[in-house]
mmCIF file of C-alpha atoms in Angstrom:
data_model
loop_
_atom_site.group_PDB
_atom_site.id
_atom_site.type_symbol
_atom_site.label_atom_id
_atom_site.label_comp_id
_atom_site.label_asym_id
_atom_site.label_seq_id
_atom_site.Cartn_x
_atom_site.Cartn_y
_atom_site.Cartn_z
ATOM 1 C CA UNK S 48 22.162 3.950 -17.252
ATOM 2 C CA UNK S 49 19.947 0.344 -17.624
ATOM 3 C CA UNK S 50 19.357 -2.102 -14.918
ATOM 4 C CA UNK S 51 20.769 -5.399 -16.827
ATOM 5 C CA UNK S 52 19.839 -7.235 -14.197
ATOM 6 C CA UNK S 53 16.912 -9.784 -14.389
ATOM 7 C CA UNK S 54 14.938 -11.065 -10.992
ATOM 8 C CA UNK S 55 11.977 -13.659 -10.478
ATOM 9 C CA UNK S 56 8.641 -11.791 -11.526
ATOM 10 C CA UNK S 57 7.148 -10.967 -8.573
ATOM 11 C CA UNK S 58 9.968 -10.610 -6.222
ATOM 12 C CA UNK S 59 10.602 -7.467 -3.935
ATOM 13 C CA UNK S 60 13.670 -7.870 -6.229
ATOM 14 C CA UNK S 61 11.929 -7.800 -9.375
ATOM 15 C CA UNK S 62 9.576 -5.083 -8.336
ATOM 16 C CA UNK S 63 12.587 -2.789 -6.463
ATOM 17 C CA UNK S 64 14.499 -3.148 -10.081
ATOM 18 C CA UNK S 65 11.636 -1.556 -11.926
ATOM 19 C CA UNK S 66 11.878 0.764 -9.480
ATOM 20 C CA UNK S 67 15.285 1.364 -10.311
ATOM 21 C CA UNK S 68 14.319 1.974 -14.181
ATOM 22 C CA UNK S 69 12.557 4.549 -13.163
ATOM 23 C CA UNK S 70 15.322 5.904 -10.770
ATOM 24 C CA UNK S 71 17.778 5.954 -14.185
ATOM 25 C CA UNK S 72 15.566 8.132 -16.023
ATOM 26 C CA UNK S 73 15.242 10.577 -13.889
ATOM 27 C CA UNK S 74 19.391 10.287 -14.139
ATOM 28 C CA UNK S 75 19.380 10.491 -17.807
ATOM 29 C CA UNK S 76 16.930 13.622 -16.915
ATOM 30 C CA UNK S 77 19.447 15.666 -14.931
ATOM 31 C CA UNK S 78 16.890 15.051 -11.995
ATOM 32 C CA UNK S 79 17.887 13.543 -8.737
ATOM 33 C CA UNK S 80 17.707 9.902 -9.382
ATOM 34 C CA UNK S 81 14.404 8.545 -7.387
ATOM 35 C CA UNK S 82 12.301 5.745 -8.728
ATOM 36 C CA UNK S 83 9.137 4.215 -7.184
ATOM 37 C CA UNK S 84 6.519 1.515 -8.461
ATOM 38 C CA UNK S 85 3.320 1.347 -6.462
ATOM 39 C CA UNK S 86 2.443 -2.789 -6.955
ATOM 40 C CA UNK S 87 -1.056 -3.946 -6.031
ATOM 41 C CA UNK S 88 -1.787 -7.759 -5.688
ATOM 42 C CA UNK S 89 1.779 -8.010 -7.975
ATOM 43 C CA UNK S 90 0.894 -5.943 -10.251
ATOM 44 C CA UNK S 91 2.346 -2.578 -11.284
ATOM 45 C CA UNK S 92 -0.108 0.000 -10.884
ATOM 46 C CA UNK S 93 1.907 3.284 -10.791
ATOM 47 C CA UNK S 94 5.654 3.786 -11.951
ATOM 48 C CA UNK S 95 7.033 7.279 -11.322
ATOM 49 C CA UNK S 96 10.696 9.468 -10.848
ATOM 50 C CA UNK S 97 11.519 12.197 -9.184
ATOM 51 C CA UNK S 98 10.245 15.379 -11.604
ATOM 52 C CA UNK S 99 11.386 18.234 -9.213
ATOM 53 C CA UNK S 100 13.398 20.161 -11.738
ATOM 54 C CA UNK S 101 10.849 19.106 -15.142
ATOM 55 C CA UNK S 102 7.892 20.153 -13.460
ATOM 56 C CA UNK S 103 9.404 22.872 -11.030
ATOM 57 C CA UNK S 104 8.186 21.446 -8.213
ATOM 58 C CA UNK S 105 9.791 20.747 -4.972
ATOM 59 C CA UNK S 106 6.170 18.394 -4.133
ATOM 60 C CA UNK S 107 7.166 16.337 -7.531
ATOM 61 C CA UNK S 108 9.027 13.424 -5.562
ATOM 62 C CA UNK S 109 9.022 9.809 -7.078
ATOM 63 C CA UNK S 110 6.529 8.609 -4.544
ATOM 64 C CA UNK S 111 4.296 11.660 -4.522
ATOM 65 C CA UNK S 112 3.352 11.120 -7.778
ATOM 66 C CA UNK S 113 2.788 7.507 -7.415
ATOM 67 C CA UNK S 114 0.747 7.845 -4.566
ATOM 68 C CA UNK S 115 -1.410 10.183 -7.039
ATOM 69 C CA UNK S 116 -1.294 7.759 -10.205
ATOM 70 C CA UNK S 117 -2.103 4.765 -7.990
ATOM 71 C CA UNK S 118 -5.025 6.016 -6.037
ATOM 72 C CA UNK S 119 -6.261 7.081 -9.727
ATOM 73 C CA UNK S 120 -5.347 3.892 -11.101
ATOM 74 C CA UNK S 121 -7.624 2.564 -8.274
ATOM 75 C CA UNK S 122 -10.617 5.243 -7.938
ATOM 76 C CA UNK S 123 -9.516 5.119 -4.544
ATOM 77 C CA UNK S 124 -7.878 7.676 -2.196
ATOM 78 C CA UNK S 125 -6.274 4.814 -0.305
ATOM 79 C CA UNK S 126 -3.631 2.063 -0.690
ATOM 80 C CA UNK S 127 -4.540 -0.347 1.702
ATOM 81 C CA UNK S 128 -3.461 -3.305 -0.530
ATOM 82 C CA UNK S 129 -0.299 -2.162 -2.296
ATOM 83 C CA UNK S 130 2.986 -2.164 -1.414
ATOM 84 C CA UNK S 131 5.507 1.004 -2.399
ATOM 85 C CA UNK S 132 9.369 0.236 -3.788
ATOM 86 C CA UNK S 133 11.280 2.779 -3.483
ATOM 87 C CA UNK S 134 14.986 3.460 -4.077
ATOM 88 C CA UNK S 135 15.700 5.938 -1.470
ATOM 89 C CA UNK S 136 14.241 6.104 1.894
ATOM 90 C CA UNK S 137 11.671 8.450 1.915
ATOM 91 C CA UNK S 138 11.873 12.212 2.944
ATOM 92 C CA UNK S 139 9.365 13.976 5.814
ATOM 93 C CA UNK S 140 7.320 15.018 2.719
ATOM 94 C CA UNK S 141 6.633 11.403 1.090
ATOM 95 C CA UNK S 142 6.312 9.747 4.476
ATOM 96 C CA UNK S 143 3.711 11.937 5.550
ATOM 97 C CA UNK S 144 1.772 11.097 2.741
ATOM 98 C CA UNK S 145 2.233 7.451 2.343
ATOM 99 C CA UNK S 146 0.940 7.308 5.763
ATOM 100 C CA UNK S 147 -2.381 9.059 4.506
ATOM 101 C CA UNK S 148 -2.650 6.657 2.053
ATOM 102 C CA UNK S 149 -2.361 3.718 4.564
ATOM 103 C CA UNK S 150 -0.765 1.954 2.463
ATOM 104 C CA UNK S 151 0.625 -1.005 4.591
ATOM 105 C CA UNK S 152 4.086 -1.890 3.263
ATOM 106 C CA UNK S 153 6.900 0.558 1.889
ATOM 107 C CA UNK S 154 10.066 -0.681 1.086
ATOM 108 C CA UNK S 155 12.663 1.020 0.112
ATOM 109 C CA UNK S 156 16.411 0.190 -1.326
ATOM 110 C CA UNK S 157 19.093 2.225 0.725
ATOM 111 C CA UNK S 158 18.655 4.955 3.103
ATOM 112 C CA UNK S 159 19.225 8.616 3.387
ATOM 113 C CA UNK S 160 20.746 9.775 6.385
ATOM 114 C CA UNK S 161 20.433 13.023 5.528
ATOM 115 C CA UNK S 162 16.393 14.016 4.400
ATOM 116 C CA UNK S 163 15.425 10.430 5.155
ATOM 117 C CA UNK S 164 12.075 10.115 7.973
ATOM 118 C CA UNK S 165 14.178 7.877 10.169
ATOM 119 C CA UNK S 166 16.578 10.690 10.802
ATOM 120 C CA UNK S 167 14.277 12.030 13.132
ATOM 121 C CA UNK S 168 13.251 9.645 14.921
ATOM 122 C CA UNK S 169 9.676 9.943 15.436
ATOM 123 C CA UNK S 170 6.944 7.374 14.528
ATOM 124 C CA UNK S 171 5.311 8.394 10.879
ATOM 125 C CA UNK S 172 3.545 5.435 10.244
ATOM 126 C CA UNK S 173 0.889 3.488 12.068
ATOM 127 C CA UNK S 174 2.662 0.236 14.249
ATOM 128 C CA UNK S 175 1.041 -2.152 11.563
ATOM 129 C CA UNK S 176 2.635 -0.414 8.628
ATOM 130 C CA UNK S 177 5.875 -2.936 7.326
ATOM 131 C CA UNK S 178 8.570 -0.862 6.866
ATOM 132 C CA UNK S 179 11.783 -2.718 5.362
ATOM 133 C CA UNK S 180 14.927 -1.643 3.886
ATOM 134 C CA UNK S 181 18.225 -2.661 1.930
ATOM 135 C CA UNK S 182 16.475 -4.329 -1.383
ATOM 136 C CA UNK S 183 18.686 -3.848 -4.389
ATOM 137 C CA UNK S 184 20.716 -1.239 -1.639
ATOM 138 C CA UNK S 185 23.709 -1.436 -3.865
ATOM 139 C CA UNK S 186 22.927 -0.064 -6.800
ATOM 140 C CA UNK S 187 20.076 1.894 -5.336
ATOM 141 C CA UNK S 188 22.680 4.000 -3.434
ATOM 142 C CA UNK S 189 25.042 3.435 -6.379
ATOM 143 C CA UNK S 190 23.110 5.721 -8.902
ATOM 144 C CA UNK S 191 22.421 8.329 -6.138
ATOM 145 C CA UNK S 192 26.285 8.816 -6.068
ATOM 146 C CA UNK S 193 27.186 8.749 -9.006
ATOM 147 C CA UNK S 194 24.965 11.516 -9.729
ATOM 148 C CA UNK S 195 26.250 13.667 -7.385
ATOM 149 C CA UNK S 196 29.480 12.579 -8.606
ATOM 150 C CA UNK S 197 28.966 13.728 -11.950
ATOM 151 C CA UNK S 198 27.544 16.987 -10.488
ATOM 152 C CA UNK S 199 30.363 18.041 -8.596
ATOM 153 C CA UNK S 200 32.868 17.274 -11.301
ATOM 154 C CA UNK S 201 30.934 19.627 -13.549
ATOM 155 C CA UNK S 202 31.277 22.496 -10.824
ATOM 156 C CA UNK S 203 35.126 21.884 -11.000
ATOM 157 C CA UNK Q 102 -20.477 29.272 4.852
ATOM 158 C CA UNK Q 103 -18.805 32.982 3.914
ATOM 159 C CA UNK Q 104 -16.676 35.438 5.604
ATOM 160 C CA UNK Q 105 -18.379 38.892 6.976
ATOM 161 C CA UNK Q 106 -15.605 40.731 8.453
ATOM 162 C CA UNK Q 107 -13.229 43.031 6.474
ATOM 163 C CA UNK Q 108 -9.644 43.872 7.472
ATOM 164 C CA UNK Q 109 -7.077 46.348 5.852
ATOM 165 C CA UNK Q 110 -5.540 44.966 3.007
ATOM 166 C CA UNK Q 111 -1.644 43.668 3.564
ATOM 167 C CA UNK Q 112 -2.202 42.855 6.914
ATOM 168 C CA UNK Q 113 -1.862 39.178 8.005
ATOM 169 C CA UNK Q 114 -5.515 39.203 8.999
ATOM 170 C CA UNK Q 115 -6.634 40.420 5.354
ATOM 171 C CA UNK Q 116 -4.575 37.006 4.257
ATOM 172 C CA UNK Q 117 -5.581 34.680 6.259
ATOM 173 C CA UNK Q 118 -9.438 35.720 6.262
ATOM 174 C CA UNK Q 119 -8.504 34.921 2.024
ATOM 175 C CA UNK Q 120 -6.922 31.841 3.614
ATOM 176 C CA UNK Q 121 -10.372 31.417 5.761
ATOM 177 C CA UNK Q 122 -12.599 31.818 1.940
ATOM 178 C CA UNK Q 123 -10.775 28.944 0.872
ATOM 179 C CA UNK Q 124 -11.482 26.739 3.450
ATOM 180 C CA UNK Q 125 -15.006 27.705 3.109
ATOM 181 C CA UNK Q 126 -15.291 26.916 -0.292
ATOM 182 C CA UNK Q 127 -14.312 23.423 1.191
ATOM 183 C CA UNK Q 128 -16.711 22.738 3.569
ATOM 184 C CA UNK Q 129 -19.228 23.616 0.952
ATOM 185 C CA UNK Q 130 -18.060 20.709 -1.269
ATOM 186 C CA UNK Q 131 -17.766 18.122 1.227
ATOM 187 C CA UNK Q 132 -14.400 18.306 2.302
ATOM 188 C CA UNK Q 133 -12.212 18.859 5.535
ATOM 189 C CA UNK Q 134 -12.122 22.643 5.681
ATOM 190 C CA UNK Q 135 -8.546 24.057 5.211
ATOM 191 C CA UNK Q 136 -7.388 26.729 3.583
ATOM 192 C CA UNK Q 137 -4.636 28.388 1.966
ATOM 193 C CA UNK Q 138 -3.168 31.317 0.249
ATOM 194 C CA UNK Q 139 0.677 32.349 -0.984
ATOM 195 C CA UNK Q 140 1.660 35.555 -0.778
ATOM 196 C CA UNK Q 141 4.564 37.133 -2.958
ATOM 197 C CA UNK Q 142 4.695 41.179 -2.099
ATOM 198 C CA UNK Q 143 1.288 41.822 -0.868
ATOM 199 C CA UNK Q 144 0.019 39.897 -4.254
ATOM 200 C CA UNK Q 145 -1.724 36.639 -3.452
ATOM 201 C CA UNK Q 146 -0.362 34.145 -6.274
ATOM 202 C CA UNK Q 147 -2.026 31.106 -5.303
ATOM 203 C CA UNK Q 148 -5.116 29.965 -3.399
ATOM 204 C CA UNK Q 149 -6.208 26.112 -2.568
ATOM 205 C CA UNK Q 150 -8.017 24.458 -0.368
ATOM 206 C CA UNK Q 151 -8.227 20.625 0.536
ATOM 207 C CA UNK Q 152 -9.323 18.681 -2.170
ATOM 208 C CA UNK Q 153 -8.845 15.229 -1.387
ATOM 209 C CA UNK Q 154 -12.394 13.845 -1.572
ATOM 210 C CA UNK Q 155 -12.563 15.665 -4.987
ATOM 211 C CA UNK Q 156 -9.897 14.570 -6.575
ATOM 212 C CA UNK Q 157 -9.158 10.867 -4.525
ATOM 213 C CA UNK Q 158 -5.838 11.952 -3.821
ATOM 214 C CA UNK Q 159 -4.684 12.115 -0.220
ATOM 215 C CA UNK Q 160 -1.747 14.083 -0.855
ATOM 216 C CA UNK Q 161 -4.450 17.069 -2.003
ATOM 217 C CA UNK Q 162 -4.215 18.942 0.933
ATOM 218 C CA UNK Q 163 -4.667 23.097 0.774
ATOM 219 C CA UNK Q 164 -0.961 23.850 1.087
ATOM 220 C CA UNK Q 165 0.497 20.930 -1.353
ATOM 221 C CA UNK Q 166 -1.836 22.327 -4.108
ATOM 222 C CA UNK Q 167 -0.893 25.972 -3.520
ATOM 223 C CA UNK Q 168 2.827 25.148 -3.074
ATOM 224 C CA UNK Q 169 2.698 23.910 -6.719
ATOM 225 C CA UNK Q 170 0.484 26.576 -8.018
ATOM 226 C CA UNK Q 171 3.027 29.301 -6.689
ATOM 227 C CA UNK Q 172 5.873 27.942 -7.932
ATOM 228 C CA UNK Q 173 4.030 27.191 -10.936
ATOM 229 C CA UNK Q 174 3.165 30.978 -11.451
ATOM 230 C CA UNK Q 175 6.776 32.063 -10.559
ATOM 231 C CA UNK Q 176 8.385 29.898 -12.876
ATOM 232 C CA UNK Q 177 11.124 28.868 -9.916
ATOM 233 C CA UNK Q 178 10.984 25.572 -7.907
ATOM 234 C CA UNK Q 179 11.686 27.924 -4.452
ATOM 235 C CA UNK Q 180 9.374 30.131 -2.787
ATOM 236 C CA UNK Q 181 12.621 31.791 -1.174
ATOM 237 C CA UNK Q 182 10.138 35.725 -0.799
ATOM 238 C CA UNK Q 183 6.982 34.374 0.011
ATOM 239 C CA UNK Q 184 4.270 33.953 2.902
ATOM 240 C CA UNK Q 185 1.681 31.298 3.438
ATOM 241 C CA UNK Q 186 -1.223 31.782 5.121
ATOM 242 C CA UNK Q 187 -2.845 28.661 5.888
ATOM 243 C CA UNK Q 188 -6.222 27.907 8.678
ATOM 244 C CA UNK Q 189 -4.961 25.050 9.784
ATOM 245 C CA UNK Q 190 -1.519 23.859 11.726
ATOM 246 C CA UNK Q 191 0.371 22.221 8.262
ATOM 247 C CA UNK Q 192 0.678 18.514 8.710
ATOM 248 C CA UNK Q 193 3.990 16.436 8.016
ATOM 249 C CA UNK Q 194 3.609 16.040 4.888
ATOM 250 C CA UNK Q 195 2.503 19.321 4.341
ATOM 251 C CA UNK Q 196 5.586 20.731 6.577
ATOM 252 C CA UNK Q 197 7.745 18.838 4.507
ATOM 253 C CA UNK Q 198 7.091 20.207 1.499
ATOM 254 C CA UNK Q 199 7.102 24.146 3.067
ATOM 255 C CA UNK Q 200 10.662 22.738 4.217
ATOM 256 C CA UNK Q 201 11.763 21.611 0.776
ATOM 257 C CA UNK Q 202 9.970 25.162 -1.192
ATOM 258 C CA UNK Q 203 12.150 27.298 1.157
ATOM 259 C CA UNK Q 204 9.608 29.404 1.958
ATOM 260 C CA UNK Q 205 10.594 31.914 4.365
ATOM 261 C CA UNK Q 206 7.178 32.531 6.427
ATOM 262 C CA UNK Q 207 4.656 29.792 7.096
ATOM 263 C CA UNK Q 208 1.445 31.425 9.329
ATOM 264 C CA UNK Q 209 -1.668 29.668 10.615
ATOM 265 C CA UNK Q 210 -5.218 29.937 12.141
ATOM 266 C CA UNK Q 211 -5.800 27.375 14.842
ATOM 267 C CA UNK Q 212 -3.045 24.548 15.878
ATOM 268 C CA UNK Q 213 -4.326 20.669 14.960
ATOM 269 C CA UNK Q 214 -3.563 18.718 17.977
ATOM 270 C CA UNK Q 215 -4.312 15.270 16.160
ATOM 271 C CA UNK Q 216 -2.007 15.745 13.002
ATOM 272 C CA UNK Q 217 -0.276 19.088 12.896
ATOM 273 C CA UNK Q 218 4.208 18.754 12.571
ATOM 274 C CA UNK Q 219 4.393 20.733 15.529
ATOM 275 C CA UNK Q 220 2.872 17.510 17.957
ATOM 276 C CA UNK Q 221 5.674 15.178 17.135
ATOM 277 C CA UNK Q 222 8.300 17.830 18.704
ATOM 278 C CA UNK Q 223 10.822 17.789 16.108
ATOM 279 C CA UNK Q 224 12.402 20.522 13.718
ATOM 280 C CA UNK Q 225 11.244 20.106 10.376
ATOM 281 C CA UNK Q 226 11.482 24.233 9.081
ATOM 282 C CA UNK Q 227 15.163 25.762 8.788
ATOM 283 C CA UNK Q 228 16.024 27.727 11.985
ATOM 284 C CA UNK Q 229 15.467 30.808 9.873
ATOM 285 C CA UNK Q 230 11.672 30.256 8.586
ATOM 286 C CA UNK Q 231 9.258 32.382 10.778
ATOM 287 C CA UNK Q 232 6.439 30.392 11.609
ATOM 288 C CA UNK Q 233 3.401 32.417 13.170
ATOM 289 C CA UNK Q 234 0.022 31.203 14.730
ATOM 290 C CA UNK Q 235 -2.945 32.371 15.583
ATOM 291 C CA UNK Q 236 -4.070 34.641 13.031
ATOM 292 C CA UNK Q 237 -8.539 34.530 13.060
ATOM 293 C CA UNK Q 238 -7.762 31.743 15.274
ATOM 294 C CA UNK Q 239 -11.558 31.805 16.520
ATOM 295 C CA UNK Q 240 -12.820 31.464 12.928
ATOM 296 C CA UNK Q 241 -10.469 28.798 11.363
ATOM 297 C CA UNK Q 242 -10.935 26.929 14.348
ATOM 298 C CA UNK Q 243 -15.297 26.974 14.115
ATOM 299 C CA UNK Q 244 -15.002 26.262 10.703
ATOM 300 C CA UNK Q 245 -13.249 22.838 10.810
ATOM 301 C CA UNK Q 246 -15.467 22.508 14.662
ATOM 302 C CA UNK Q 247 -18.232 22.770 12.732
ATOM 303 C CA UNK Q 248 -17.864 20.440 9.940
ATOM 304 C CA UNK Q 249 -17.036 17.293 12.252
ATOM 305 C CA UNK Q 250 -20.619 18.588 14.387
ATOM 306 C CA UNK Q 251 -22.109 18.045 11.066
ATOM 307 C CA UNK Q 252 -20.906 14.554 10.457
ATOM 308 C CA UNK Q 253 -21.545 13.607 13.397
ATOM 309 C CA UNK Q 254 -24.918 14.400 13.406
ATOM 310 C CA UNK Q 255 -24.777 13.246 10.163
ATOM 311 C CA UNK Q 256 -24.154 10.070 11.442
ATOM 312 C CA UNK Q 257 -26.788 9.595 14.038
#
């Protein structure tokens, strides 16, 4: 799968469809398909997918390891100017740690009502953190079902 | 900073005071002092402690490292017949990921009012998971007392 799609540079857009490249490899990879780009002053600094089944690793979420590769990209343990795209609403797991890394905006494309944070309905991150939602939802949530899709029709 | 006491081996205390050498190790390099080790059949497979001043990574905490260093040394994603002992009350990050490894028994030291899952009052473990606290709860409490006493006087 290959987002055809093209978007201004530098829109949430833009930056929520490279995202989504990373989202389809981790399709083509037999992994669930979750992409994330950390961006810092619009520009890319970390691009990662979910790697749970590569690296046999349930910690080896899309944003995890962008959260690692951008504070290294940095030489900084925190994001506090960089925004996080990412296709699917992060889990307990990823929202824990994005709010270590104060990082002050995470966006995400469609959401996951059942591992998403929001299903719990607590307050993760701090009241200043911009949370917002629905960027590229379509084929965000697209590429989630259709892998499961796939999946289930290889069970039958 | 080193642990005296001894305690039969297999028992929970003879774990977590392994747990409690890890988090020692910590506050000798600088770091918040948390500890952890997995257990698989009485055979410690991993140990970690926080290492997020180390290696600039805020998702470095003591059981994120040691989740991924068990599963690394099993060869399997899920942690489905192991223990962790940890000092300190997991965080939700930290939860999160115990959640996702389907490990079975999650045990710690001393409760963290500030940050630990257990504050925002939700159920983040499957109803099964046998979580356990207060094991050397005196010590793995001093330890991370002390180390904020330090700074403190640090900063003065």
């Amino acid at each position: 799968m290959k987002g055809t799609m093209t978007y201004p540079i530098f829109s949430d857009e833009y930056f929520m469809n490279e995202a989504l490249k990373e989202a389809y490899k981790a399709f083509e990879s037999g992994e669930i398909p979750v992409g994330a780009v950390v961006v810092d002053h619009n520009r890319i600094i970390a691009r990662a997918h979910n790697s749970t089944q590569k690296l046999l690793d349930v910690t080896a979420h899309a944003e995890m390891i962008a959260i690692t590769a951008a504070a290294n990209f940095l030489g900084s343990k925190y994001l506090t100017e960089c925004t996080i795209y990412i296709t699917l609403e992060p889990c307990l797991m990823c929202a824990g740690a994005l709010a270590w890394s104060q990082i002050p905006r995470v966006f995400f494309g469609t959401c996951d009502p059942k591992a998403g944070y929001s299903t719990y309905g607590i307050r993760v991150f701090h009241p200043k953190t911009v949370v917002r939602s629905g960027f590229l939802e379509p084929e965000c949530a697209q590429v989630i079902k259709r892998f499961f899709l796939e999946r289930r029709d290889l069970k039958n």
